[in-house]
mmCIF file with all atom_site columns, C-alpha atoms in Angstrom:
data_model
loop_
_atom_site.group_PDB
_atom_site.id
_atom_site.type_symbol
_atom_site.label_atom_id
_atom_site.label_alt_id
_atom_site.label_comp_id
_atom_site.label_asym_id
_atom_site.label_entity_id
_atom_site.label_seq_id
_atom_site.pdbx_PDB_ins_code
_atom_site.Cartn_x
_atom_site.Cartn_y
_atom_site.Cartn_z
_atom_site.occupancy
_atom_site.B_iso_or_equiv
_atom_site.pdbx_formal_charge
_atom_site.auth_seq_id
_atom_site.auth_comp_id
_atom_site.auth_asym_id
_atom_site.auth_atom_id
_atom_site.pdbx_PDB_model_num
ATOM 1   C CA . MET A 1 1   ? 0.000   0.000  0.000  1.00 48.00 ? 1420 MET A CA 1
ATOM 2   C CA . LYS A 1 2   ? 1.449   3.330  -1.081 1.00 64.00 ? 1421 LYS A CA 1
ATOM 3   C CA . LEU A 1 3   ? 0.178   6.334  0.881  1.00 59.00 ? 1422 LEU A CA 1
ATOM 4   C CA . ASN A 1 4   ? 0.283   8.723  -2.066 1.00 56.00 ? 1423 ASN A CA 1
ATOM 5   C CA . SER A 1 5   ? -2.217  11.334 -3.256 1.00 62.00 ? 1424 SER A CA 1
ATOM 6   C CA . ASN A 1 6   ? -4.190  8.681  -5.187 1.00 63.00 ? 1425 ASN A CA 1
ATOM 7   C CA . TYR A 1 7   ? -4.590  6.585  -2.044 1.00 60.00 ? 1426 TYR A CA 1
ATOM 8   C CA . TRP A 1 8   ? -5.992  9.546  -0.088 1.00 52.00 ? 1427 TRP A CA 1
ATOM 9   C CA . GLU A 1 9   ? -8.136  10.703 -3.006 1.00 60.00 ? 1428 GLU A CA 1
ATOM 10  C CA . GLU A 1 10  ? -9.808  7.284  -3.055 1.00 64.00 ? 1429 GLU A CA 1
ATOM 11  C CA . ARG A 1 11  ? -10.356 7.355  0.709  1.00 59.00 ? 1430 ARG A CA 1
ATOM 12  C CA . TYR A 1 12  ? -12.170 10.686 0.434  1.00 54.00 ? 1431 TYR A CA 1
ATOM 13  C CA . LYS A 1 13  ? -14.222 9.645  -2.583 1.00 59.00 ? 1432 LYS A CA 1
ATOM 14  C CA . LYS A 1 14  ? -15.332 6.462  -0.808 1.00 57.00 ? 1433 LYS A CA 1
ATOM 15  C CA . LYS A 1 15  ? -15.907 8.424  2.425  1.00 57.00 ? 1434 LYS A CA 1
ATOM 16  C CA . GLU A 1 16  ? -13.478 6.119  4.257  1.00 53.00 ? 1435 GLU A CA 1
ATOM 17  C CA . ILE A 1 17  ? -12.468 8.893  6.627  1.00 50.00 ? 1436 ILE A CA 1
ATOM 18  C CA . ALA A 1 18  ? -13.122 7.552  10.112 1.00 53.00 ? 1437 ALA A CA 1
ATOM 19  C CA . TRP A 1 19  ? -10.703 10.094 11.621 1.00 53.00 ? 1438 TRP A CA 1
ATOM 20  C CA . ASP A 1 20  ? -12.991 12.952 10.503 1.00 52.00 ? 1439 ASP A CA 1
ATOM 21  C CA . VAL A 1 21  ? -15.065 13.943 13.553 1.00 58.00 ? 1440 VAL A CA 1
ATOM 22  C CA . GLY A 1 22  ? -17.099 16.560 11.665 1.00 60.00 ? 1441 GLY A CA 1
ATOM 23  C CA . GLU A 1 23  ? -15.985 19.507 13.801 1.00 67.00 ? 1442 GLU A CA 1
ATOM 24  C CA . ILE A 1 24  ? -12.916 21.031 15.376 1.00 87.00 ? 1443 ILE A CA 1
ATOM 25  C CA . SER A 1 25  ? -11.531 18.920 18.214 1.00 87.00 ? 1444 SER A CA 1
ATOM 26  C CA . THR A 1 26  ? -11.768 20.438 21.689 1.00 91.00 ? 1445 THR A CA 1
ATOM 27  C CA . PRO A 1 27  ? -8.007  20.637 22.426 1.00 93.00 ? 1446 PRO A CA 1
ATOM 28  C CA . LEU A 1 28  ? -7.382  22.613 19.226 1.00 94.00 ? 1447 LEU A CA 1
ATOM 29  C CA . LYS A 1 29  ? -10.413 24.850 19.771 1.00 95.00 ? 1448 LYS A CA 1
ATOM 30  C CA . GLU A 1 30  ? -9.258  25.736 23.275 1.00 96.00 ? 1449 GLU A CA 1
ATOM 31  C CA . TYR A 1 31  ? -5.731  26.468 22.082 1.00 97.00 ? 1450 TYR A CA 1
ATOM 32  C CA . ILE A 1 32  ? -6.988  28.702 19.260 1.00 97.00 ? 1451 ILE A CA 1
ATOM 33  C CA . ASP A 1 33  ? -9.320  30.535 21.667 1.00 97.00 ? 1452 ASP A CA 1
ATOM 34  C CA . GLN A 1 34  ? -6.363  31.813 23.680 1.00 97.00 ? 1453 GLN A CA 1
ATOM 35  C CA . ILE A 1 35  ? -4.357  33.186 20.702 1.00 97.00 ? 1454 ILE A CA 1
ATOM 36  C CA . LYS A 1 36  ? -4.439  36.978 20.901 1.00 96.00 ? 1455 LYS A CA 1
ATOM 37  C CA . ASP A 1 37  ? -2.582  37.906 17.689 1.00 96.00 ? 1456 ASP A CA 1
ATOM 38  C CA . LYS A 1 38  ? -4.979  37.082 14.867 1.00 96.00 ? 1457 LYS A CA 1
ATOM 39  C CA . SER A 1 39  ? -2.552  38.293 12.202 1.00 97.00 ? 1458 SER A CA 1
ATOM 40  C CA . ILE A 1 40  ? -0.157  35.350 12.575 1.00 98.00 ? 1459 ILE A CA 1
ATOM 41  C CA . LYS A 1 41  ? 0.479   33.209 9.523  1.00 98.00 ? 1460 LYS A CA 1
ATOM 42  C CA . ILE A 1 42  ? -0.860  29.676 10.071 1.00 98.00 ? 1461 ILE A CA 1
ATOM 43  C CA . LEU A 1 43  ? -0.456  26.452 8.077  1.00 97.00 ? 1462 LEU A CA 1
ATOM 44  C CA . ILE A 1 44  ? -2.592  23.326 8.478  1.00 96.00 ? 1463 ILE A CA 1
ATOM 45  C CA . PRO A 1 45  ? -0.781  20.549 6.572  1.00 95.00 ? 1464 PRO A CA 1
ATOM 46  C CA . GLY A 1 46  ? -2.482  17.324 5.517  1.00 87.00 ? 1465 GLY A CA 1
ATOM 47  C CA . ALA A 1 47  ? -5.574  19.372 6.176  1.00 82.00 ? 1466 ALA A CA 1
ATOM 48  C CA . GLY A 1 48  ? -8.308  16.949 5.205  1.00 79.00 ? 1467 GLY A CA 1
ATOM 49  C CA . ASN A 1 49  ? -11.708 18.590 5.681  1.00 77.00 ? 1468 ASN A CA 1
ATOM 50  C CA . SER A 1 50  ? -10.077 21.011 8.155  1.00 83.00 ? 1469 SER A CA 1
ATOM 51  C CA . TYR A 1 51  ? -12.712 22.187 10.592 1.00 88.00 ? 1470 TYR A CA 1
ATOM 52  C CA . GLU A 1 52  ? -9.773  23.984 12.255 1.00 92.00 ? 1471 GLU A CA 1
ATOM 53  C CA . PHE A 1 53  ? -9.445  26.202 9.186  1.00 94.00 ? 1472 PHE A CA 1
ATOM 54  C CA . GLU A 1 54  ? -13.139 27.028 9.279  1.00 92.00 ? 1473 GLU A CA 1
ATOM 55  C CA . TYR A 1 55  ? -13.007 27.784 13.012 1.00 95.00 ? 1474 TYR A CA 1
ATOM 56  C CA . LEU A 1 56  ? -10.000 30.065 12.587 1.00 96.00 ? 1475 LEU A CA 1
ATOM 57  C CA . LEU A 1 57  ? -11.673 32.019 9.771  1.00 94.00 ? 1476 LEU A CA 1
ATOM 58  C CA . ASN A 1 58  ? -14.906 32.362 11.742 1.00 93.00 ? 1477 ASN A CA 1
ATOM 59  C CA . ASN A 1 59  ? -12.900 33.776 14.643 1.00 95.00 ? 1478 ASN A CA 1
ATOM 60  C CA . GLY A 1 60  ? -11.110 36.546 12.770 1.00 95.00 ? 1479 GLY A CA 1
ATOM 61  C CA . PHE A 1 61  ? -7.918  34.828 11.601 1.00 96.00 ? 1480 PHE A CA 1
ATOM 62  C CA . GLU A 1 62  ? -7.284  35.701 7.958  1.00 90.00 ? 1481 GLU A CA 1
ATOM 63  C CA . ASN A 1 63  ? -3.718  34.565 7.347  1.00 96.00 ? 1482 ASN A CA 1
ATOM 64  C CA . VAL A 1 64  ? -4.530  30.842 7.415  1.00 97.00 ? 1483 VAL A CA 1
ATOM 65  C CA . PHE A 1 65  ? -3.613  28.261 4.779  1.00 97.00 ? 1484 PHE A CA 1
ATOM 66  C CA . VAL A 1 66  ? -4.531  24.607 4.259  1.00 94.00 ? 1485 VAL A CA 1
ATOM 67  C CA . LEU A 1 67  ? -2.292  22.158 2.432  1.00 94.00 ? 1486 LEU A CA 1
ATOM 68  C CA . ASP A 1 68  ? -3.183  18.723 1.116  1.00 89.00 ? 1487 ASP A CA 1
ATOM 69  C CA . PHE A 1 69  ? -1.996  16.648 -1.822 1.00 85.00 ? 1488 PHE A CA 1
ATOM 70  C CA . ALA A 1 70  ? -5.432  15.164 -2.455 1.00 81.00 ? 1489 ALA A CA 1
ATOM 71  C CA . GLN A 1 71  ? -7.877  17.456 -4.267 1.00 85.00 ? 1490 GLN A CA 1
ATOM 72  C CA . SER A 1 72  ? -11.139 16.167 -2.760 1.00 80.00 ? 1491 SER A CA 1
ATOM 73  C CA . PRO A 1 73  ? -10.626 17.496 0.772  1.00 78.00 ? 1492 PRO A CA 1
ATOM 74  C CA . LEU A 1 74  ? -9.607  20.900 -0.596 1.00 86.00 ? 1493 LEU A CA 1
ATOM 75  C CA . ASP A 1 75  ? -12.779 20.917 -2.723 1.00 86.00 ? 1494 ASP A CA 1
ATOM 76  C CA . ASN A 1 76  ? -14.835 19.892 0.316  1.00 83.00 ? 1495 ASN A CA 1
ATOM 77  C CA . ILE A 1 77  ? -13.517 22.835 2.322  1.00 85.00 ? 1496 ILE A CA 1
ATOM 78  C CA . GLN A 1 78  ? -14.120 25.322 -0.506 1.00 87.00 ? 1497 GLN A CA 1
ATOM 79  C CA . ASN A 1 79  ? -17.674 24.028 -0.966 1.00 86.00 ? 1498 ASN A CA 1
ATOM 80  C CA . ARG A 1 80  ? -18.335 24.392 2.760  1.00 86.00 ? 1499 ARG A CA 1
ATOM 81  C CA . ILE A 1 81  ? -16.744 27.790 3.437  1.00 87.00 ? 1500 ILE A CA 1
ATOM 82  C CA . ASN A 1 82  ? -17.434 31.074 1.677  1.00 81.00 ? 1501 ASN A CA 1
ATOM 83  C CA . ASN A 1 83  ? -15.292 33.560 3.601  1.00 77.00 ? 1502 ASN A CA 1
ATOM 84  C CA . CYS A 1 84  ? -11.889 32.618 2.175  1.00 83.00 ? 1503 CYS A CA 1
ATOM 85  C CA . SER A 1 85  ? -9.853  33.066 -0.992 1.00 88.00 ? 1504 SER A CA 1
ATOM 86  C CA . LYS A 1 86  ? -8.483  30.465 -3.380 1.00 89.00 ? 1505 LYS A CA 1
ATOM 87  C CA . ASN A 1 87  ? -4.871  31.322 -2.485 1.00 93.00 ? 1506 ASN A CA 1
ATOM 88  C CA . GLN A 1 88  ? -5.489  29.902 0.992  1.00 94.00 ? 1507 GLN A CA 1
ATOM 89  C CA . PHE A 1 89  ? -5.725  26.410 -0.550 1.00 92.00 ? 1508 PHE A CA 1
ATOM 90  C CA . ILE A 1 90  ? -2.436  24.717 -1.379 1.00 94.00 ? 1509 ILE A CA 1
ATOM 91  C CA . LYS A 1 91  ? -2.413  21.451 -3.331 1.00 93.00 ? 1510 LYS A CA 1
ATOM 92  C CA . SER A 1 92  ? 1.077   20.154 -2.725 1.00 92.00 ? 1511 SER A CA 1
ATOM 93  C CA . ASP A 1 93  ? 3.184   17.425 -1.212 1.00 92.00 ? 1512 ASP A CA 1
ATOM 94  C CA . PHE A 1 94  ? 4.072   18.696 2.274  1.00 94.00 ? 1513 PHE A CA 1
ATOM 95  C CA . PHE A 1 95  ? 7.650   17.456 1.895  1.00 94.00 ? 1514 PHE A CA 1
ATOM 96  C CA . GLU A 1 96  ? 8.216   19.497 -1.264 1.00 95.00 ? 1515 GLU A CA 1
ATOM 97  C CA . TYR A 1 97  ? 6.432   22.682 -0.177 1.00 96.00 ? 1516 TYR A CA 1
ATOM 98  C CA . LYS A 1 98  ? 8.343   25.860 0.728  1.00 96.00 ? 1517 LYS A CA 1
ATOM 99  C CA . ASN A 1 99  ? 7.176   28.918 2.668  1.00 97.00 ? 1518 ASN A CA 1
ATOM 100 C CA . GLN A 1 100 ? 7.340   30.393 6.182  1.00 97.00 ? 1519 GLN A CA 1
ATOM 101 C CA . TYR A 1 101 ? 4.700   30.350 8.925  1.00 98.00 ? 1520 TYR A CA 1
ATOM 102 C CA . ASP A 1 102 ? 4.388   31.445 12.535 1.00 98.00 ? 1521 ASP A CA 1
ATOM 103 C CA . LEU A 1 103 ? 2.275   28.462 13.528 1.00 98.00 ? 1522 LEU A CA 1
ATOM 104 C CA . ILE A 1 104 ? 1.695   24.958 12.167 1.00 98.00 ? 1523 ILE A CA 1
ATOM 105 C CA . ILE A 1 105 ? -1.382  23.104 13.432 1.00 97.00 ? 1524 ILE A CA 1
ATOM 106 C CA . GLU A 1 106 ? -1.084  19.316 13.490 1.00 94.00 ? 1525 GLU A CA 1
ATOM 107 C CA . GLN A 1 107 ? -4.269  17.266 13.424 1.00 87.00 ? 1526 GLN A CA 1
ATOM 108 C CA . THR A 1 108 ? -4.122  13.619 12.211 1.00 82.00 ? 1527 THR A CA 1
ATOM 109 C CA . PHE A 1 109 ? -1.493  14.346 9.522  1.00 88.00 ? 1528 PHE A CA 1
ATOM 110 C CA . PHE A 1 110 ? 1.588   13.054 11.352 1.00 91.00 ? 1529 PHE A CA 1
ATOM 111 C CA . CYS A 1 111 ? -0.189  9.766  12.154 1.00 86.00 ? 1530 CYS A CA 1
ATOM 112 C CA . ALA A 1 112 ? -1.170  9.301  8.496  1.00 83.00 ? 1531 ALA A CA 1
ATOM 113 C CA . ILE A 1 113 ? 2.287   9.423  6.933  1.00 84.00 ? 1532 ILE A CA 1
ATOM 114 C CA . GLU A 1 114 ? 4.613   6.433  6.685  1.00 87.00 ? 1533 GLU A CA 1
ATOM 115 C CA . PRO A 1 115 ? 6.496   6.174  10.004 1.00 88.00 ? 1534 PRO A CA 1
ATOM 116 C CA . SER A 1 116 ? 9.756   6.117  8.028  1.00 90.00 ? 1535 SER A CA 1
ATOM 117 C CA . LEU A 1 117 ? 9.032   9.759  7.084  1.00 90.00 ? 1536 LEU A CA 1
ATOM 118 C CA . ARG A 1 118 ? 8.748   11.044 10.642 1.00 93.00 ? 1537 ARG A CA 1
ATOM 119 C CA . GLU A 1 119 ? 12.267  12.461 10.876 1.00 96.00 ? 1538 GLU A CA 1
ATOM 120 C CA . HIS A 1 120 ? 11.706  14.174 7.536  1.00 96.00 ? 1539 HIS A CA 1
ATOM 121 C CA . TYR A 1 121 ? 8.405   15.571 8.908  1.00 96.00 ? 1540 TYR A CA 1
ATOM 122 C CA . VAL A 1 122 ? 10.282  17.115 11.851 1.00 97.00 ? 1541 VAL A CA 1
ATOM 123 C CA . GLN A 1 123 ? 12.904  18.702 9.581  1.00 96.00 ? 1542 GLN A CA 1
ATOM 124 C CA . LYS A 1 124 ? 10.277  19.958 7.147  1.00 97.00 ? 1543 LYS A CA 1
ATOM 125 C CA . SER A 1 125 ? 8.154   21.458 9.919  1.00 97.00 ? 1544 SER A CA 1
ATOM 126 C CA . LYS A 1 126 ? 11.197  23.252 11.276 1.00 97.00 ? 1545 LYS A CA 1
ATOM 127 C CA . SER A 1 127 ? 12.043  24.648 7.821  1.00 96.00 ? 1546 SER A CA 1
ATOM 128 C CA . LEU A 1 128 ? 8.473   25.935 7.375  1.00 98.00 ? 1547 LEU A CA 1
ATOM 129 C CA . LEU A 1 129 ? 8.505   27.864 10.655 1.00 98.00 ? 1548 LEU A CA 1
ATOM 130 C CA . SER A 1 130 ? 9.782   31.385 11.129 1.00 96.00 ? 1549 SER A CA 1
ATOM 131 C CA . ASN A 1 131 ? 12.137  32.107 14.043 1.00 93.00 ? 1550 ASN A CA 1
ATOM 132 C CA . TYR A 1 132 ? 10.327  31.369 17.308 1.00 89.00 ? 1551 TYR A CA 1
ATOM 133 C CA . GLY A 1 133 ? 7.565   29.683 15.321 1.00 97.00 ? 1552 GLY A CA 1
ATOM 134 C CA . LYS A 1 134 ? 5.498   26.917 16.914 1.00 97.00 ? 1553 LYS A CA 1
ATOM 135 C CA . ILE A 1 135 ? 3.991   23.630 15.926 1.00 98.00 ? 1554 ILE A CA 1
ATOM 136 C CA . ILE A 1 136 ? 1.027   22.599 18.071 1.00 98.00 ? 1555 ILE A CA 1
ATOM 137 C CA . GLY A 1 137 ? -1.600  19.926 17.955 1.00 95.00 ? 1556 GLY A CA 1
ATOM 138 C CA . LEU A 1 138 ? -2.346  16.325 18.737 1.00 93.00 ? 1557 LEU A CA 1
ATOM 139 C CA . LEU A 1 139 ? -0.318  13.142 18.358 1.00 92.00 ? 1558 LEU A CA 1
ATOM 140 C CA . PHE A 1 140 ? -1.784  9.699  18.854 1.00 86.00 ? 1559 PHE A CA 1
ATOM 141 C CA . GLN A 1 141 ? -0.675  7.764  21.909 1.00 87.00 ? 1560 GLN A CA 1
ATOM 142 C CA . PHE A 1 142 ? -1.016  4.058  21.186 1.00 80.00 ? 1561 PHE A CA 1
ATOM 143 C CA . PRO A 1 143 ? 1.531   1.413  20.159 1.00 75.00 ? 1562 PRO A CA 1
ATOM 144 C CA . LEU A 1 144 ? 3.160   1.979  16.791 1.00 67.00 ? 1563 LEU A CA 1
ATOM 145 C CA . THR A 1 145 ? 2.085   -0.790 14.428 1.00 70.00 ? 1564 THR A CA 1
ATOM 146 C CA . GLU A 1 146 ? 2.234   -1.435 10.702 1.00 69.00 ? 1565 GLU A CA 1
ATOM 147 C CA . ASP A 1 147 ? -1.562  -1.614 10.545 1.00 67.00 ? 1566 ASP A CA 1
ATOM 148 C CA . GLY A 1 148 ? -2.091  2.078  9.846  1.00 62.00 ? 1567 GLY A CA 1
ATOM 149 C CA . PRO A 1 149 ? -2.908  4.606  8.948  1.00 67.00 ? 1568 PRO A CA 1
ATOM 150 C CA . PRO A 1 150 ? -3.335  5.858  11.578 1.00 77.00 ? 1569 PRO A CA 1
ATOM 151 C CA . PHE A 1 151 ? 0.071   4.945  12.969 1.00 79.00 ? 1570 PHE A CA 1
ATOM 152 C CA . GLY A 1 152 ? 0.603   5.377  16.675 1.00 82.00 ? 1571 GLY A CA 1
ATOM 153 C CA . GLY A 1 153 ? 3.544   6.238  18.869 1.00 88.00 ? 1572 GLY A CA 1
ATOM 154 C CA . SER A 1 154 ? 4.479   7.154  22.409 1.00 92.00 ? 1573 SER A CA 1
ATOM 155 C CA . ARG A 1 155 ? 5.497   10.226 24.382 1.00 94.00 ? 1574 ARG A CA 1
ATOM 156 C CA . GLU A 1 156 ? 9.048   8.838  24.635 1.00 95.00 ? 1575 GLU A CA 1
ATOM 157 C CA . GLU A 1 157 ? 9.291   8.345  20.850 1.00 94.00 ? 1576 GLU A CA 1
ATOM 158 C CA . TYR A 1 158 ? 8.015   11.853 20.168 1.00 96.00 ? 1577 TYR A CA 1
ATOM 159 C CA . LEU A 1 159 ? 10.425  13.408 22.680 1.00 97.00 ? 1578 LEU A CA 1
ATOM 160 C CA . LYS A 1 160 ? 13.328  11.631 21.011 1.00 97.00 ? 1579 LYS A CA 1
ATOM 161 C CA . LEU A 1 161 ? 12.133  12.631 17.558 1.00 96.00 ? 1580 LEU A CA 1
ATOM 162 C CA . PHE A 1 162 ? 11.426  16.328 18.159 1.00 97.00 ? 1581 PHE A CA 1
ATOM 163 C CA . SER A 1 163 ? 13.824  17.378 20.962 1.00 97.00 ? 1582 SER A CA 1
ATOM 164 C CA . TYR A 1 164 ? 16.852  18.165 18.804 1.00 95.00 ? 1583 TYR A CA 1
ATOM 165 C CA . ASP A 1 165 ? 15.029  20.731 16.634 1.00 96.00 ? 1584 ASP A CA 1
ATOM 166 C CA . PHE A 1 166 ? 12.308  21.954 18.986 1.00 97.00 ? 1585 PHE A CA 1
ATOM 167 C CA . ASN A 1 167 ? 11.899  23.161 22.555 1.00 96.00 ? 1586 ASN A CA 1
ATOM 168 C CA . ILE A 1 168 ? 9.280   20.922 24.152 1.00 97.00 ? 1587 ILE A CA 1
ATOM 169 C CA . LYS A 1 169 ? 6.859   23.292 25.896 1.00 97.00 ? 1588 LYS A CA 1
ATOM 170 C CA . THR A 1 170 ? 3.999   20.811 26.375 1.00 96.00 ? 1589 THR A CA 1
ATOM 171 C CA . LEU A 1 171 ? 3.596   17.110 25.592 1.00 96.00 ? 1590 LEU A CA 1
ATOM 172 C CA . ASP A 1 172 ? 0.872   15.681 27.796 1.00 93.00 ? 1591 ASP A CA 1
ATOM 173 C CA . THR A 1 173 ? -2.150  13.425 27.513 1.00 91.00 ? 1592 THR A CA 1
ATOM 174 C CA . ALA A 1 174 ? -4.982  15.688 26.383 1.00 88.00 ? 1593 ALA A CA 1
ATOM 175 C CA . TYR A 1 175 ? -7.470  16.146 29.223 1.00 86.00 ? 1594 TYR A CA 1
ATOM 176 C CA . ASN A 1 176 ? -10.169 17.381 26.850 1.00 80.00 ? 1595 ASN A CA 1
ATOM 177 C CA . SER A 1 177 ? -10.096 14.850 23.994 1.00 77.00 ? 1596 SER A CA 1
ATOM 178 C CA . ILE A 1 178 ? -13.362 13.813 22.422 1.00 71.00 ? 1597 ILE A CA 1
ATOM 179 C CA . LYS A 1 179 ? -14.737 10.609 24.011 1.00 76.00 ? 1598 LYS A CA 1
ATOM 180 C CA . PRO A 1 180 ? -13.580 8.099  21.363 1.00 70.00 ? 1599 PRO A CA 1
ATOM 181 C CA . ARG A 1 181 ? -9.996  9.399  21.703 1.00 73.00 ? 1600 ARG A CA 1
ATOM 182 C CA . GLN A 1 182 ? -9.751  9.895  25.467 1.00 77.00 ? 1601 GLN A CA 1
ATOM 183 C CA . GLY A 1 183 ? -6.397  8.703  26.752 1.00 71.00 ? 1602 GLY A CA 1
ATOM 184 C CA . ASN A 1 184 ? -5.098  8.204  23.202 1.00 79.00 ? 1603 ASN A CA 1
ATOM 185 C CA . GLU A 1 185 ? -4.054  11.765 22.337 1.00 88.00 ? 1604 GLU A CA 1
ATOM 186 C CA . LEU A 1 186 ? -1.087  13.842 23.420 1.00 93.00 ? 1605 LEU A CA 1
ATOM 187 C CA . PHE A 1 187 ? -1.487  17.609 23.157 1.00 95.00 ? 1606 PHE A CA 1
ATOM 188 C CA . PHE A 1 188 ? 1.775   19.317 22.300 1.00 97.00 ? 1607 PHE A CA 1
ATOM 189 C CA . ILE A 1 189 ? 3.358   22.737 21.870 1.00 97.00 ? 1608 ILE A CA 1
ATOM 190 C CA . PHE A 1 190 ? 6.869   22.755 20.388 1.00 98.00 ? 1609 PHE A CA 1
ATOM 191 C CA . THR A 1 191 ? 8.813   25.905 19.531 1.00 97.00 ? 1610 THR A CA 1
ATOM 192 C CA . LYS A 1 192 ? 11.507  25.989 16.893 1.00 97.00 ? 1611 LYS A CA 1
ATOM 193 C CA . LYS A 1 193 ? 15.077  26.105 18.142 1.00 95.00 ? 1612 LYS A CA 1
ATOM 194 C CA . ILE A 1 194 ? 17.010  28.811 16.338 1.00 86.00 ? 1613 ILE A CA 1
ATOM 195 C CA . ASN A 1 195 ? 20.518  28.116 17.594 1.00 69.00 ? 1614 ASN A CA 1
ATOM 196 C CA . GLN A 1 196 ? 21.141  25.317 15.102 1.00 54.00 ? 1615 GLN A CA 1
#
């Protein structure tokens, strides 16, 4: 099984998207609610149907961009949301994309890529962040298997993976996960290290 754009396109067309909860998840909503500077530049990679994007727009954030390499989820978002422009939609492979952002929001993208790409994900996220930029979001907390996606992982694995390039501000079991995911999500805030 190759997790390329065709694979994800088929999943969306067949509505095989069990990870899609139909609304923004509570941990991300609560994090967004405390952001005071609504001018920051935000990227949501592997966006899927991105209820986070919709929530951000509805709450006064304008400098928000979604990236996916499957067209269907981008079309779904555009069909659902009117108050955005076409340049906020980026059809691209995350690993080939170049730009700079203040904040990256992670929601079920990391767990959907091949585990062999995780180090590359860390490096790419770092390269996409401006100085003092942050990556925040949710990582799954269940044993890593080959039966994904989604692929799991542990707090220890994530610390080892991210600590060289990021300052670990928060990496804790989310207290406010939705019921089906309670105990299985780690909420994190990592800031880019700029001394390397």
